[in-house]
Coordinates of C-alpha atoms in Angstrom, one line a residue:
Chain A
M18 CA 17.3 -2.3 23.7
L19 CA 14.2 -3.8 21.9
L20 CA 14.8 -2.1 18.5
S21 CA 18.3 -1.1 17.6
I22 CA 19.2 0.4 14.2
S23 CA 22.9 1.0 13.5
D24 CA 24.6 2.8 10.7
L25 CA 21.7 2.1 8.3
T26 CA 22.0 3.3 4.7
K27 CA 19.6 2.8 1.9
V28 CA 20.4 3.9 -1.6
Y29 CA 17.7 3.4 -4.2
R30 CA 18.4 2.1 -7.6
G31 CA 18.2 5.6 -9.1
G32 CA 21.0 6.7 -6.8
T33 CA 18.8 8.5 -4.2
R34 CA 20.3 8.2 -0.8
A35 CA 17.2 8.0 1.3
N36 CA 18.9 6.9 4.6
D37 CA 22.5 7.8 5.3
G38 CA 24.1 6.2 8.3
V39 CA 21.1 6.3 10.6
S40 CA 21.6 4.9 14.1
L41 CA 18.9 4.9 16.8
S42 CA 17.4 2.6 19.4
V43 CA 14.0 2.3 21.1
E44 CA 13.3 0.6 24.4
E45 CA 10.3 -1.3 25.6
G46 CA 7.6 1.0 26.8
Q47 CA 9.0 4.0 25.0
V48 CA 7.4 6.2 22.4
F49 CA 10.1 7.3 20.0
G50 CA 9.4 10.0 17.5
L51 CA 10.9 10.2 14.1
L52 CA 10.5 13.7 12.8
G53 CA 11.3 15.2 9.5
H54 CA 10.2 16.9 6.3
N55 CA 8.4 15.1 3.5
G56 CA 11.1 13.1 1.8
A57 CA 13.4 13.1 4.8
G58 CA 13.6 9.3 4.6
K59 CA 11.3 8.4 7.5
T60 CA 9.0 5.9 5.6
T61 CA 12.1 4.3 3.9
L62 CA 13.5 3.7 7.4
V63 CA 10.4 2.0 8.8
S64 CA 9.9 -0.1 5.6
Q65 CA 13.4 -1.6 6.2
V66 CA 12.5 -2.4 9.9
V67 CA 9.5 -4.5 8.8
G68 CA 11.4 -6.2 6.0
L69 CA 9.7 -4.6 3.0
L70 CA 12.9 -3.0 1.8
R71 CA 16.4 -4.3 2.0
P72 CA 19.0 -2.0 3.5
T73 CA 22.1 -1.1 1.3
S74 CA 24.2 -1.4 4.5
G75 CA 23.9 -1.3 8.2
A76 CA 22.1 -3.4 10.8
I77 CA 18.6 -3.7 12.4
A78 CA 18.2 -5.9 15.5
I79 CA 14.9 -6.5 17.2
D80 CA 15.3 -8.1 20.7
G81 CA 18.9 -8.9 19.7
R82 CA 18.0 -10.8 16.6
D83 CA 19.1 -9.8 13.1
A84 CA 15.9 -8.5 11.3
V85 CA 17.6 -7.9 8.0
A86 CA 18.6 -11.5 7.6
D87 CA 15.1 -12.8 8.7
P88 CA 12.3 -10.5 7.3
G89 CA 9.8 -13.2 8.4
Y90 CA 10.8 -12.6 12.0
A91 CA 10.6 -8.9 11.5
R92 CA 7.0 -9.2 10.3
R93 CA 6.1 -11.4 13.3
V94 CA 7.4 -9.0 15.9
C95 CA 6.5 -5.7 14.3
S96 CA 3.1 -4.3 13.5
I97 CA 2.8 -1.3 11.3
Q98 CA 0.2 1.4 10.5
P99 CA 1.4 2.4 7.0
Q100 CA 1.4 6.0 5.9
A101 CA -0.7 5.2 2.9
Q102 CA -4.4 4.6 3.7
V103 CA -5.0 0.9 4.4
P104 CA -7.4 -0.2 1.7
I105 CA -10.4 -1.6 3.4
T106 CA -12.6 -1.6 0.3
G107 CA -15.5 -4.0 0.6
V108 CA -15.0 -4.7 4.3
T109 CA -16.2 -2.9 7.4
P110 CA -13.8 -1.6 10.1
R111 CA -15.0 -4.4 12.4
Q112 CA -14.2 -7.1 9.8
A113 CA -10.8 -5.5 8.9
I114 CA -9.7 -5.2 12.6
D115 CA -10.9 -8.7 13.4
L116 CA -9.2 -10.3 10.4
V117 CA -5.9 -8.6 11.0
G118 CA -5.9 -9.3 14.7
R119 CA -6.5 -13.0 14.0
L120 CA -4.0 -13.1 11.1
R121 CA -1.4 -11.8 13.6
G122 CA -2.2 -14.9 15.7
A123 CA -4.4 -13.5 18.5
P124 CA -7.3 -15.6 19.6
R125 CA -10.7 -14.4 18.6
S126 CA -11.9 -13.5 22.1
L127 CA -8.8 -11.3 22.8
V128 CA -9.2 -9.6 19.4
R129 CA -12.9 -8.8 20.3
R130 CA -11.9 -7.4 23.7
R131 CA -9.1 -5.2 22.4
M132 CA -11.2 -4.0 19.5
D133 CA -14.0 -3.0 21.8
R134 CA -11.5 -1.1 24.0
F135 CA -10.0 0.9 21.1
V136 CA -13.2 1.6 19.3
E137 CA -14.7 3.0 22.5
A138 CA -11.6 5.0 23.4
L139 CA -11.4 6.5 19.9
Q140 CA -15.2 7.0 19.6
I141 CA -15.6 5.3 16.2
G142 CA -18.3 2.9 17.2
E143 CA -20.9 4.4 14.8
W144 CA -18.8 3.5 11.8
L145 CA -17.8 0.0 13.0
D146 CA -20.2 -1.8 10.7
V147 CA -20.2 0.7 7.8
D148 CA -18.7 -0.4 4.5
G149 CA -15.1 0.8 4.0
E150 CA -15.9 2.8 0.9
R151 CA -18.4 5.0 2.8
I152 CA -16.3 6.1 5.8
S153 CA -14.2 9.3 5.9
S154 CA -10.5 9.2 5.6
G155 CA -10.1 10.2 9.3
V156 CA -12.1 7.2 10.5
K157 CA -10.2 5.0 8.0
R158 CA -6.9 6.2 9.6
L159 CA -8.2 5.4 13.0
T160 CA -9.3 1.9 11.8
S161 CA -5.8 1.5 10.4
F162 CA -4.4 2.4 13.9
C163 CA -6.7 -0.3 15.5
M164 CA -5.5 -2.8 12.9
A165 CA -1.9 -2.2 13.9
T166 CA -2.5 -2.3 17.7
V167 CA -5.3 -4.9 18.1
S168 CA -2.7 -7.6 18.3
P169 CA 0.4 -5.4 18.6
G170 CA 3.9 -6.5 17.8
R171 CA 6.8 -6.0 20.2
V172 CA 7.6 -3.0 18.0
V173 CA 4.6 -1.0 16.9
I174 CA 5.3 1.4 14.0
L175 CA 2.8 4.3 13.4
D176 CA 3.5 6.2 10.2
E177 CA 1.7 9.6 10.4
P178 CA -1.2 8.2 12.5
T179 CA -3.0 11.5 13.0
N180 CA -3.3 12.6 9.3
D181 CA -6.9 13.4 8.4
V182 CA -8.0 12.9 12.0
D183 CA -10.1 15.6 13.7
P184 CA -8.6 17.5 16.7
V185 CA -10.7 15.8 19.4
R186 CA -9.9 12.3 18.2
R187 CA -6.3 13.2 17.8
R188 CA -6.1 13.7 21.5
L189 CA -7.8 10.4 22.2
L190 CA -5.4 8.8 19.8
W191 CA -2.3 10.1 21.6
T192 CA -3.7 8.6 24.8
Q193 CA -4.0 5.2 23.1
V194 CA -0.5 5.5 21.7
R195 CA 0.8 6.0 25.2
A196 CA -1.3 3.0 26.4
V197 CA 0.2 0.7 23.8
A198 CA 3.7 1.7 25.0
D199 CA 2.7 1.2 28.6
E200 CA 1.6 -2.3 27.7
G201 CA 5.3 -3.0 26.8
S202 CA 5.6 -2.4 23.1
A203 CA 8.3 -0.1 21.7
V204 CA 6.4 2.5 19.7
L205 CA 8.2 4.1 16.7
L206 CA 6.1 7.1 15.7
V207 CA 6.7 8.8 12.4
T208 CA 5.4 12.3 12.0
H209 CA 6.0 15.7 10.6
N210 CA 3.6 17.2 13.1
V211 CA 6.2 18.5 15.6
L212 CA 3.9 20.2 18.0
E213 CA 1.9 17.1 18.6
A214 CA 5.0 14.9 18.8
E215 CA 6.4 17.1 21.6
R216 CA 3.6 16.0 23.9
A217 CA 3.4 12.4 22.8
V218 CA 7.0 11.2 22.6
D219 CA 9.6 10.2 25.2
R220 CA 12.6 10.6 22.8
L221 CA 12.9 11.7 19.3
A222 CA 15.3 11.9 16.3
I223 CA 15.1 14.6 13.6
L224 CA 15.8 13.2 10.2
D225 CA 16.9 15.5 7.4
H226 CA 18.0 14.3 3.9
G227 CA 18.3 10.8 5.3
R228 CA 20.6 11.7 8.2
V229 CA 19.8 12.0 12.0
I230 CA 20.6 15.7 12.7
A231 CA 19.5 15.7 16.4
E232 CA 18.4 13.1 18.9
G233 CA 17.2 13.3 22.5
T234 CA 14.2 14.0 24.8
P235 CA 12.1 17.0 23.8
A236 CA 13.6 18.9 26.8
E237 CA 17.2 18.0 25.8
L238 CA 16.6 19.3 22.3
K239 CA 15.2 22.5 23.6
T240 CA 18.2 23.3 25.8
G241 CA 19.8 26.4 24.6
L242 CA 16.4 27.6 23.5
A243 CA 14.9 26.9 27.0
D244 CA 14.6 30.4 28.2
E245 CA 13.8 32.0 24.9
L246 CA 10.5 33.3 23.8
R247 CA 8.9 33.2 20.4
L248 CA 7.2 36.3 19.0
E249 CA 4.8 35.8 16.2
L250 CA 3.2 38.6 14.2
V251 CA 0.3 38.2 11.8
L252 CA 0.6 41.1 9.3
E253 CA -2.4 42.9 7.8
P254 CA -2.8 42.1 4.2
G255 CA -0.5 44.1 2.0
V256 CA 1.7 45.2 4.9
E257 CA 5.4 44.4 4.8
L258 CA 7.9 44.9 7.6
G259 CA 11.4 45.9 6.3
A260 CA 14.5 44.6 8.0
A261 CA 15.3 48.1 9.2
E262 CA 11.9 48.3 11.0
V263 CA 12.6 45.2 13.1
P264 CA 14.2 46.1 16.5
A265 CA 17.5 44.4 17.4
F266 CA 16.0 42.3 20.2
A267 CA 14.0 40.3 17.7
R268 CA 16.6 37.7 16.6
R269 CA 16.6 34.9 14.0
T270 CA 13.6 36.5 12.2
T271 CA 11.8 34.3 9.6
T272 CA 8.8 35.1 7.5
A273 CA 6.2 32.7 6.2
G274 CA 3.3 34.1 4.2
N275 CA 1.9 36.9 6.3
R276 CA 3.6 35.7 9.5
L277 CA 6.8 37.0 11.0
I278 CA 8.4 34.9 13.6
A279 CA 11.3 36.0 15.8
T280 CA 13.2 34.8 18.9
V281 CA 13.2 37.1 21.9
A282 CA 15.2 36.9 25.2
P283 CA 13.1 37.0 28.3
D284 CA 14.5 40.4 29.4
D285 CA 13.2 41.9 26.2
A286 CA 9.7 40.5 26.6
G287 CA 8.3 43.9 27.8
A288 CA 9.9 45.8 24.8
A289 CA 8.6 43.1 22.4
V290 CA 5.0 43.4 23.7
R291 CA 5.2 47.2 23.5
W292 CA 6.5 47.1 19.9
A293 CA 3.8 44.6 18.8
G294 CA 1.2 46.6 20.6
D295 CA 2.2 49.7 18.7
L296 CA 2.1 47.8 15.4
R297 CA -1.4 46.6 16.3
I298 CA -2.6 50.2 17.1
A299 CA -1.1 51.4 13.8
N300 CA -3.2 48.6 12.1
R301 CA 0.0 47.1 10.6
I302 CA -0.6 43.7 12.2
E303 CA -3.8 41.7 12.9
E304 CA -2.6 40.0 16.0
Y305 CA 0.5 38.8 17.9
S306 CA 1.6 36.2 20.3
L307 CA 4.6 35.8 22.7
V308 CA 5.1 32.2 23.9
P309 CA 7.9 30.0 25.2
A310 CA 10.0 28.4 22.4
T311 CA 8.6 25.0 21.3
L312 CA 10.1 22.0 19.8
E313 CA 8.9 23.3 16.5
D314 CA 11.3 26.3 16.8
V315 CA 14.2 23.8 17.5
Y316 CA 13.1 21.8 14.5
V317 CA 12.9 24.7 12.2
Q318 CA 16.2 26.0 13.4
L319 CA 18.0 22.6 13.1
V320 CA 16.6 21.7 9.7
G321 CA 17.2 25.3 8.4
R322 CA 20.8 25.1 9.5
A323 CA 21.3 21.6 8.0
D324 CA 19.8 22.9 4.8
A325 CA 22.0 25.9 4.8
D326 CA 25.1 23.7 5.4
A327 CA 24.0 21.4 2.6
T328 CA 23.6 24.4 0.2
A329 CA 27.0 25.7 1.2
A330 CA 28.6 22.3 0.7
A331 CA 27.0 22.0 -2.7
A332 CA 28.2 25.5 -3.6
N333 CA 31.7 24.7 -2.5
A334 CA 31.6 21.5 -4.6
T335 CA 30.4 23.5 -7.6
D336 CA 33.2 26.1 -7.1
S337 CA 35.9 23.5 -6.8
A338 CA 34.6 21.6 -9.8
A339 CA 34.6 24.9 -11.8
R340 CA 38.2 25.5 -10.6
E341 CA 39.3 22.0 -11.6
G342 CA 37.7 22.7 -15.0
D343 CA 39.8 25.9 -15.3
D344 CA 42.9 23.9 -14.4
V345 CA 42.2 21.4 -17.0
R346 CA 41.6 24.1 -19.6
A347 CA 44.8 26.0 -18.4
A348 CA 46.8 22.8 -18.8
Chain B
M3 CA 0.0 -19.1 13.0
S4 CA -0.5 -22.0 10.8
A5 CA -0.6 -21.6 7.0
L6 CA -4.0 -23.3 6.9
R7 CA -5.5 -20.8 9.4
S8 CA -4.0 -17.9 7.4
Y9 CA -5.4 -19.4 4.3
G10 CA -8.9 -19.6 5.7
L11 CA -8.9 -16.0 7.1
L12 CA -7.5 -14.6 3.9
I13 CA -10.2 -16.4 1.8
R14 CA -12.7 -14.6 4.0
W15 CA -11.0 -11.3 3.6
Q16 CA -10.7 -11.6 -0.2
A17 CA -14.2 -12.9 -0.6
L18 CA -15.5 -9.9 1.3
R19 CA -13.4 -7.5 -0.8
Y20 CA -14.5 -9.1 -4.1
K21 CA -18.1 -9.9 -3.2
W22 CA -19.5 -7.4 -5.6
M23 CA -17.5 -9.0 -8.4
L24 CA -19.4 -12.4 -8.4
P25 CA -22.7 -11.1 -9.8
M26 CA -21.0 -8.7 -12.2
T27 CA -18.6 -11.3 -13.5
M28 CA -21.5 -13.7 -14.2
V29 CA -23.4 -11.0 -16.1
V30 CA -20.3 -10.0 -18.1
Q31 CA -19.5 -13.7 -18.9
A32 CA -23.1 -14.4 -20.0
L33 CA -23.1 -11.3 -22.3
F34 CA -19.7 -12.4 -23.6
A35 CA -20.9 -15.9 -24.5
L36 CA -24.1 -14.4 -26.0
G37 CA -21.9 -12.1 -28.2
I38 CA -19.8 -14.9 -29.5
V39 CA -22.6 -17.4 -30.0
A40 CA -25.0 -14.9 -31.6
G41 CA -22.5 -12.6 -33.2
Y42 CA -20.3 -15.0 -35.2
P43 CA -23.2 -16.5 -37.2
L44 CA -23.9 -12.9 -38.4
L45 CA -20.4 -12.7 -39.9
F46 CA -20.7 -16.2 -41.5
P47 CA -24.4 -16.8 -42.4
E48 CA -23.9 -20.4 -43.5
I49 CA -22.4 -22.5 -40.8
D50 CA -21.9 -26.2 -40.5
R51 CA -22.2 -28.5 -37.5
T52 CA -18.4 -28.4 -36.8
T53 CA -18.4 -24.6 -36.8
I54 CA -21.4 -24.5 -34.5
L55 CA -19.6 -26.9 -32.1
F56 CA -16.5 -24.8 -32.1
L57 CA -18.5 -21.6 -31.4
A58 CA -20.6 -23.2 -28.6
T59 CA -17.5 -24.7 -26.8
G60 CA -15.2 -21.8 -27.7
A61 CA -17.5 -19.3 -25.9
P62 CA -17.0 -20.7 -22.3
A63 CA -13.2 -21.1 -23.0
I64 CA -12.9 -17.5 -24.2
S65 CA -14.9 -16.2 -21.3
L66 CA -12.7 -18.1 -18.8
I67 CA -9.5 -16.9 -20.5
M68 CA -10.6 -13.3 -20.6
M69 CA -11.4 -13.3 -16.9
G70 CA -8.0 -14.8 -16.0
L71 CA -5.8 -12.9 -18.4
V72 CA -7.7 -9.5 -18.5
A73 CA -9.8 -9.0 -15.4
V74 CA -7.4 -10.6 -12.9
P75 CA -4.4 -8.5 -13.8
Q76 CA -6.5 -5.3 -13.8
V77 CA -7.8 -5.9 -10.3
V78 CA -4.4 -7.1 -9.0
A79 CA -2.7 -4.0 -10.5
Q80 CA -5.3 -1.8 -8.8
G81 CA -4.6 -3.5 -5.5
K82 CA -0.9 -2.9 -6.1
S83 CA -1.5 0.8 -6.8
E84 CA -3.7 1.4 -3.8
G85 CA -1.3 -0.3 -1.5
S86 CA -3.3 -3.4 -0.4
V87 CA -0.6 -5.8 -1.7
E88 CA 2.1 -3.9 0.2
Y89 CA -0.1 -4.0 3.4
I90 CA -0.6 -7.8 3.1
R91 CA 3.1 -8.1 2.6
S92 CA 3.7 -6.4 6.0
L93 CA 1.6 -9.0 7.8
P94 CA 3.1 -12.2 9.3
I95 CA 1.4 -14.5 6.7
P96 CA 3.0 -17.3 4.6
R97 CA 3.3 -15.9 1.1
L98 CA 2.0 -19.1 -0.4
A99 CA -1.2 -18.9 1.8
F100 CA -1.9 -15.4 0.5
L101 CA -1.4 -16.5 -3.1
A102 CA -3.4 -19.6 -2.7
A103 CA -6.3 -17.7 -1.0
D104 CA -6.4 -15.1 -3.7
L105 CA -6.3 -17.6 -6.5
S106 CA -9.0 -19.8 -4.9
V107 CA -11.3 -16.8 -4.6
W108 CA -10.6 -15.8 -8.3
T109 CA -11.3 -19.3 -9.5
A110 CA -14.5 -19.4 -7.5
I111 CA -15.6 -16.1 -9.0
V112 CA -14.8 -17.1 -12.6
L113 CA -16.3 -20.5 -12.7
P114 CA -20.1 -20.0 -12.1
G115 CA -20.4 -17.6 -15.1
V116 CA -19.0 -20.3 -17.4
V117 CA -22.0 -22.4 -16.7
F118 CA -24.1 -19.7 -18.3
A119 CA -21.8 -19.6 -21.3
V120 CA -22.2 -23.3 -21.9
A121 CA -25.9 -23.1 -21.4
I122 CA -26.3 -20.2 -23.9
G123 CA -24.3 -22.1 -26.5
A124 CA -26.3 -25.3 -26.1
L125 CA -29.6 -23.6 -26.1
R126 CA -28.9 -21.3 -29.1
F127 CA -27.9 -24.2 -31.4
G128 CA -30.0 -27.0 -29.7
L129 CA -26.7 -28.8 -29.2
P130 CA -26.6 -32.2 -27.6
L131 CA -23.4 -31.9 -25.4
S132 CA -21.6 -35.1 -24.4
V133 CA -20.0 -34.1 -21.1
S134 CA -16.9 -35.9 -19.9
P135 CA -16.6 -37.0 -16.2
L136 CA -13.4 -34.9 -16.2
V137 CA -15.4 -31.7 -16.8
V138 CA -15.0 -30.3 -13.3
P139 CA -11.2 -30.8 -13.0
A140 CA -10.8 -29.6 -16.5
F141 CA -12.7 -26.4 -15.9
V142 CA -10.9 -25.8 -12.6
L143 CA -7.5 -26.3 -14.2
V144 CA -8.3 -23.9 -17.0
A145 CA -9.7 -21.2 -14.6
L146 CA -6.8 -21.7 -12.2
T147 CA -4.1 -21.5 -14.9
A148 CA -5.7 -18.4 -16.5
S149 CA -5.9 -16.7 -13.1
C150 CA -2.3 -17.7 -12.3
V151 CA -0.9 -16.4 -15.5
G152 CA -2.9 -13.1 -15.1
Y153 CA -1.8 -12.9 -11.5
A154 CA 1.9 -13.4 -12.4
L155 CA 1.7 -10.8 -15.1
A156 CA 0.3 -8.2 -12.7
S157 CA 2.7 -9.2 -10.0
V158 CA 5.8 -8.9 -12.1
A159 CA 5.0 -6.0 -14.4
P160 CA 4.3 -2.4 -13.3
P161 CA 0.5 -1.5 -13.4
M162 CA 0.8 0.5 -16.6
V163 CA 2.5 -2.3 -18.5
S164 CA 0.2 -5.1 -17.3
G165 CA -2.8 -2.9 -18.3
I166 CA -1.5 -2.6 -21.9
V167 CA -0.5 -6.2 -22.1
S168 CA -3.9 -7.4 -21.0
Q169 CA -5.5 -5.1 -23.6
V170 CA -3.4 -6.6 -26.4
L171 CA -4.3 -10.1 -25.1
I172 CA -8.0 -9.4 -25.7
V173 CA -7.4 -9.0 -29.4
F174 CA -5.0 -11.9 -29.5
V175 CA -7.3 -14.3 -27.7
L176 CA -10.4 -13.3 -29.6
M177 CA -9.0 -13.1 -33.2
F178 CA -5.8 -15.0 -33.3
S179 CA -6.2 -18.0 -31.0
P180 CA -7.8 -21.3 -32.1
L181 CA -10.7 -21.2 -29.6
S182 CA -13.7 -20.7 -31.8
F183 CA -12.1 -22.1 -35.0
P184 CA -9.7 -25.1 -35.7
A185 CA -6.0 -24.5 -35.3
E186 CA -5.4 -25.7 -38.9
R187 CA -6.6 -22.3 -40.2
L188 CA -3.7 -20.5 -38.6
P189 CA -0.4 -19.9 -40.4
D190 CA 2.3 -22.3 -39.4
W191 CA 4.4 -19.8 -37.3
L192 CA 1.4 -18.8 -35.3
R193 CA 0.5 -22.5 -34.7
A194 CA 4.0 -23.1 -33.5
I195 CA 3.6 -20.2 -31.0
H196 CA 0.2 -21.6 -29.9
S197 CA 1.7 -25.0 -29.3
V198 CA 3.7 -23.6 -26.3
L199 CA 1.3 -20.9 -25.1
P200 CA -1.5 -22.1 -22.8
I201 CA -4.4 -20.6 -24.8
Q202 CA -5.0 -23.4 -27.3
A203 CA -4.5 -26.0 -24.6
M204 CA -7.2 -24.2 -22.6
G205 CA -9.6 -24.3 -25.6
E206 CA -8.9 -28.0 -26.3
T207 CA -9.4 -28.9 -22.6
I208 CA -12.8 -27.1 -22.4
R209 CA -13.9 -28.5 -25.8
G210 CA -12.8 -32.0 -25.1
S211 CA -14.6 -32.1 -21.7
L212 CA -17.9 -30.7 -23.2
A213 CA -18.1 -32.6 -26.5
T214 CA -16.3 -35.9 -25.9
T215 CA -17.8 -37.5 -29.0
S216 CA -16.3 -34.8 -31.4
F217 CA -13.1 -33.7 -29.7
P218 CA -10.4 -35.6 -27.8
L219 CA -9.4 -34.7 -24.3
S220 CA -5.6 -34.8 -24.5
S221 CA -3.3 -35.4 -21.5
G222 CA -0.7 -33.2 -23.3
A223 CA -2.9 -30.2 -22.9
F224 CA -3.4 -31.0 -19.2
L225 CA 0.4 -31.2 -18.7
L226 CA 1.1 -28.0 -20.6
L227 CA -1.5 -26.1 -18.5
G228 CA 0.0 -27.7 -15.3
A229 CA 3.4 -26.4 -16.3
W230 CA 2.1 -22.8 -17.0
C231 CA 0.2 -22.9 -13.7
A232 CA 3.3 -23.9 -11.7
G233 CA 5.6 -21.5 -13.6
S234 CA 3.2 -18.5 -13.0
L235 CA 2.9 -19.5 -9.3
V236 CA 6.7 -19.4 -8.9
L237 CA 6.9 -16.0 -10.6
A238 CA 4.1 -14.5 -8.5
L239 CA 5.6 -15.9 -5.3
A240 CA 9.0 -14.4 -6.2
A241 CA 7.4 -11.0 -6.8
L242 CA 5.6 -11.2 -3.4
N243 CA 8.9 -12.1 -1.7
R244 CA 11.0 -9.5 -3.3
R245 CA 12.6 -6.8 -1.1
A246 CA 13.7 -3.9 -3.3

């Protein structure tokens, strides 16, 4: 295993437990996705890998060597595209990529060659010599990707690389992420964009409140949901569907804004389409879709369940605390 | 990757980042010196030769100190807020090379403007300066120490705090530091404070190297500045190396 994280815990000085017993490992040539809500502890995790933060407990090994004890080694063998925009004020993308590539120790000619390749593949040539202050945040993000991969570490960490990037270049970017892994780096990809991750990663872990709540290949995580379909209704403005109106075949119903999402068994597909069609004719919904369940459905289900468990645990704790309080008063 | 190669590349990077600052700094410093040299005589209409000498040699000292203690912390704090310091920290670069490159660039940005300040003072009062052969190392030491102290302040303190401290320093340097007037005018307790702070030593070093016939160039001031410079470097380095 190139990158191996075991039982990693990070508690900040204020008491926030950002990572709680995280274990995962990434092989050479693998794209490993780290998924989770904002605040799930993803960035804290990668900051410890590159030696910017010190773990409270646990171990990080890169190529068998202790990266916590030797942060200088960690920086040499990891390259990172940080979540925050890389400040390239005053320099052009060409200058920034060239300087970082050479600071990471690559010879000038190699830096040039790889820069040309990425710039062409991501179609950002027209901004290559424009001052950093005058380029859009999407192009800045792609520049930051090139800075992390022009002279890549054995472990390449990409923290939300597609934020602000347009849909066409997102696809181009995913191709390059795969290419970087194919060249032999272990790629740790941090994202909250589950749909895109499904296509880009070999394995993934879902992080929630600092803990890994699921890990596996996208296909493994979808087992159990594999045959299920997802029905999504877009309600007309002002229309509400009461629980009594939703047929029994629509399970695990959730609503978000004017959308109602439900899980449907394949045998009920016909009934679901007829029901949605009727709602459409009655002008109660704008449109509907019925598609195979995605990783996003797994994600929502898992994180939702973890949140419910956490809430229940907290409620229990409050109950028992209240009971103890009663006992004290009774005594 | 050798430290020297990192140093060279980082100098290039920082010089590109701060390229807009060189002309602006020169203008600000020139205006500053003009303000001191032309403004103080308005407050005190009758001035003698000693006072004139103090004003003319105090102006470059004040402008150097202001750049180091006020401008440097502001720009470094901005870099900390926007994440560029954190990014550099994630690269495989010797910390000392980064610090040395940043301070070299700062010193180079601050120094040219001082020539203006000296020239303005000399022209305004028709002052015959007697420049010491040590003028270059003296100016470099003062600029470097001022930048180091400002850098350490911004590295150690949160951006808000370093902003407030550098504002307070403006008043302290302008009004309560013996730069454009003799130290004897200060109350004893403030003189005692200034005997350990680097500000007075900076003023004396600049004065002594520009007007050798009127002011001594003391090795004690050089030593004190050296100590402040080294101490600030250690602090800034520790802040860069810290893993929360």
